[in-house]
Short mmCIF file of C-alpha atoms in Angstrom, two decimals:
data_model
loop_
_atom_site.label_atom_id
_atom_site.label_comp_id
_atom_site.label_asym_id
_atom_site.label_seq_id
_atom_site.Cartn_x
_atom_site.Cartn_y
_atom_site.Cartn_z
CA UNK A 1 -7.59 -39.48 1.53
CA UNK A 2 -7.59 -37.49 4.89
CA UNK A 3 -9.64 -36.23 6.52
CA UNK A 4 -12.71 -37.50 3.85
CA UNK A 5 -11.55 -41.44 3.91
CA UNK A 6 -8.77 -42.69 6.54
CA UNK A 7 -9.37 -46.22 5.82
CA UNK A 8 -6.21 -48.06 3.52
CA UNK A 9 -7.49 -49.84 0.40
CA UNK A 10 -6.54 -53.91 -0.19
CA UNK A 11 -3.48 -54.71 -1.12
CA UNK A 12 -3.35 -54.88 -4.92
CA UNK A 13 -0.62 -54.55 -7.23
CA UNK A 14 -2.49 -51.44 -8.80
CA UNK A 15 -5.66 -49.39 -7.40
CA UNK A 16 -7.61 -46.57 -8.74
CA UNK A 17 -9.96 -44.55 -6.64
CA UNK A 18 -11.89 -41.79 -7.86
CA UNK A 19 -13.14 -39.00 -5.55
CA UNK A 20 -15.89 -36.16 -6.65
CA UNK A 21 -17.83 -33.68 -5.61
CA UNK A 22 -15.50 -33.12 -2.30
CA UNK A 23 -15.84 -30.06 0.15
CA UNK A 24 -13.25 -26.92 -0.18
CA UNK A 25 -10.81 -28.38 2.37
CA UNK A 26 -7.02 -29.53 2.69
CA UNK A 27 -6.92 -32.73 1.42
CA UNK A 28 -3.77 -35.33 1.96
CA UNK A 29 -3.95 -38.33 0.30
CA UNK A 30 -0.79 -40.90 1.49
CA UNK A 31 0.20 -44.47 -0.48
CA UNK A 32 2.01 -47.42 1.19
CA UNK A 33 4.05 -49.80 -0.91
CA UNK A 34 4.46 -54.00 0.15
CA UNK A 35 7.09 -56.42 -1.38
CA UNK A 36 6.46 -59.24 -2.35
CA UNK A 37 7.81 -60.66 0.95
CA UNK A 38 4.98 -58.63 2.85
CA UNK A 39 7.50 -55.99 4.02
CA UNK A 40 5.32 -52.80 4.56
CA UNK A 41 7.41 -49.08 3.66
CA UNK A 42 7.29 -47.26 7.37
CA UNK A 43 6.96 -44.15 5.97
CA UNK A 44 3.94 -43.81 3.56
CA UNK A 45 4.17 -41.32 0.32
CA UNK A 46 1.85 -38.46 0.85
CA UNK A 47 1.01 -35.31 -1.46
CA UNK A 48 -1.41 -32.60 -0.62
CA UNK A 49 -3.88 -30.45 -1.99
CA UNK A 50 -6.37 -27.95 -1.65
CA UNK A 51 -10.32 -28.00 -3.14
CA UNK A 52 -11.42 -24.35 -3.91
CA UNK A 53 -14.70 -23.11 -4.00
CA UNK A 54 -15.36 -20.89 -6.49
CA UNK A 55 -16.97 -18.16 -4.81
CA UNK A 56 -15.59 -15.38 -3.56
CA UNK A 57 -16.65 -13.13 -0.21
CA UNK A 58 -18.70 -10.31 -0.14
CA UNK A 59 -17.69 -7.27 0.98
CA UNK A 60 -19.20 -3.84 1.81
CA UNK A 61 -18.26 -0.48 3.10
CA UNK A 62 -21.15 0.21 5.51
CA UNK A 63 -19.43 3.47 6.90
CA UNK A 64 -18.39 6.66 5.27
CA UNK A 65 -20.99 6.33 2.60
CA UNK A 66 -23.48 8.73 0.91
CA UNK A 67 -23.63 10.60 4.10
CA UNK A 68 -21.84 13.53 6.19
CA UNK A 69 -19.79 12.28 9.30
CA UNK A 70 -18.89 15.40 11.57
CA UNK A 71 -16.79 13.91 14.68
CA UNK A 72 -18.01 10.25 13.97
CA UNK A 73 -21.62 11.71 14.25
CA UNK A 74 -23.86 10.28 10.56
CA UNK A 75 -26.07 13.31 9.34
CA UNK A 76 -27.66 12.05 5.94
CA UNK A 77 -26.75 13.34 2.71
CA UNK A 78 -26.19 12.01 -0.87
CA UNK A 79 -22.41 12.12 -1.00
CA UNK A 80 -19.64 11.08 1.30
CA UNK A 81 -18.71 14.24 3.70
CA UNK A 82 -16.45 13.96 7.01
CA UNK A 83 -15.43 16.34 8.98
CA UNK A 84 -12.83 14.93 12.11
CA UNK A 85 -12.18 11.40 12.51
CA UNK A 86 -14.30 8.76 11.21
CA UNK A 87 -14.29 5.02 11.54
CA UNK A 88 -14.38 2.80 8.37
CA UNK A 89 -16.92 -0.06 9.11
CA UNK A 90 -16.68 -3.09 6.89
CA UNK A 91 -19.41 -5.84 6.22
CA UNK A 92 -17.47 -8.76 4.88
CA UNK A 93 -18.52 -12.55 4.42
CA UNK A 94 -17.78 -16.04 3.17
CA UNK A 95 -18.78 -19.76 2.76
CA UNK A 96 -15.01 -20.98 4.05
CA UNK A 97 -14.32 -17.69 6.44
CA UNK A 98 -12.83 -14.62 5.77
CA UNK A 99 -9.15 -14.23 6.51
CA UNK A 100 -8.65 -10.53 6.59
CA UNK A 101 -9.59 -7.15 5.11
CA UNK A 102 -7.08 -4.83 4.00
CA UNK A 103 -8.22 -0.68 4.63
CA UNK A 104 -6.41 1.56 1.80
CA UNK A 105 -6.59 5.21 1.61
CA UNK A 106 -5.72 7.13 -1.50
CA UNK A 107 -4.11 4.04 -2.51
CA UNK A 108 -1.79 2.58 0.45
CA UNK A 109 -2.00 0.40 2.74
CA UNK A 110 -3.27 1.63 5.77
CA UNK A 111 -4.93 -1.02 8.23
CA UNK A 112 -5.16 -4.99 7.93
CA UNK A 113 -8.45 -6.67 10.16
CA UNK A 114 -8.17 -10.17 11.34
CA UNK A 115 -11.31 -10.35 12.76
CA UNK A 116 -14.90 -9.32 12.42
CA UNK A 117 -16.31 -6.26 12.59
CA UNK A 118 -13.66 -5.05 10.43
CA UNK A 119 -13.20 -1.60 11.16
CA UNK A 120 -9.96 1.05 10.88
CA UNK A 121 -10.28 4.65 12.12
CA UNK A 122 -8.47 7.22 10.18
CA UNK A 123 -7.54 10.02 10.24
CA UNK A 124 -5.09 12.58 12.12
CA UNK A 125 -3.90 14.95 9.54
CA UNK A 126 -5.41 18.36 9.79
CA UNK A 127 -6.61 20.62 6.78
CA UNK A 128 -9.25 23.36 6.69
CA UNK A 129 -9.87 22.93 3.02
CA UNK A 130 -12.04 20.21 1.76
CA UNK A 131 -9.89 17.04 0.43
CA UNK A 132 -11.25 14.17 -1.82
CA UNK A 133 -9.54 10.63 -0.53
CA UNK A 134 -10.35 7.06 -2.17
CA UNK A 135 -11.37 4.28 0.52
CA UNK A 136 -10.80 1.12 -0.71
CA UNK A 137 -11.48 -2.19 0.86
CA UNK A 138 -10.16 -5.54 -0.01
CA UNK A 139 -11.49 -8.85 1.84
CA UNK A 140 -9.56 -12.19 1.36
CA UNK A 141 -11.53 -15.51 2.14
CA UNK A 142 -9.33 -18.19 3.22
CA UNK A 143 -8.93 -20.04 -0.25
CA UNK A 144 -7.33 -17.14 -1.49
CA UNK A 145 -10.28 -15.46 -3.08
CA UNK A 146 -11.22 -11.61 -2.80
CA UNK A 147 -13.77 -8.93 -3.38
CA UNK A 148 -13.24 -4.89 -3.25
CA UNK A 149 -15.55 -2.43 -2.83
CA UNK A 150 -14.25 1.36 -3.04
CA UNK A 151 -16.20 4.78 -1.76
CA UNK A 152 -14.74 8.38 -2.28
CA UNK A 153 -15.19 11.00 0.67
CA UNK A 154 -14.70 14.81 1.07
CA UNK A 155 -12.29 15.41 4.62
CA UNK A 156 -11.95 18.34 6.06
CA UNK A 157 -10.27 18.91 9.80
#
């Protein structure tokens, strides 16, 4: 079983080998078949396989939240408020990695983040009157598990 045991078992008409407790990983695990005569098959059968954990990553929206952003700038307050642009900063971890973090406004896709810090700065559409918008953050670890964490804002400019 690579990479956890490379070493080939005795020859034996039948084996059984029973493996527990092993790391979230890739896993391949290959068999080679002798005849009678000794005659070894070149190719070995192999089948692969993954071990999940089964915890998935963290994730937070550390910026907009409960605060006013005018230009970028953080005044405190006790709801979301931006005026201008405004970068979405995202704190997002997990025991196998994280393999990205999707940014969606109002529902839609807007950025993906391959790499930490996770951030996505929005906004270029111009309104003078106040507009509520949905920020919603999804992080993917690299077993295919995910967390979301959401925070509504007030935009204006």
């Amino acid at each position: 079983l690579e990479p956890y045991n490379t070493a080939w078992s005795n020859w034996t008409s039948n084996t059984t080998v029973t493996y527990q407790n092993l790391a979230p990983g890739e896993y391949t695990f290959k068999v080679k078949a002798k005849n009678s005569e000794g005659e070894e098959d070149p190719l070995p059968a192999t089948r692969s396989f993954a071990v999940k954990h089964g915890v998935p990553p963290t994730v937070e929206i550390k910026k907009p939240g409960g605060s006013m952003y005018i230009s970028n700038r953080w005044i405190s307050i006790p709801i979301s408020f931006v005026v201008g642009d405004v970068d979405i900063k995202v704190e997002a971890t997990d025991e196998s990695g994280v393999e990205k973090v999707d940014f969606y406004v109002d529902g839609k896709l807007k950025h993906r983040d391959y790499y930490s810090p996770y951030i996505y700065s929005i906004w270029h559409d111009f309104s003078l009157l106040p507009k509520k918008h949905v920020i919603h953050v999804v992080a993917y670890d690299t077993v295919g598990l995910t967390a979301s964490d959401e925070v509504t804002v007030w935009r204006i400019l």
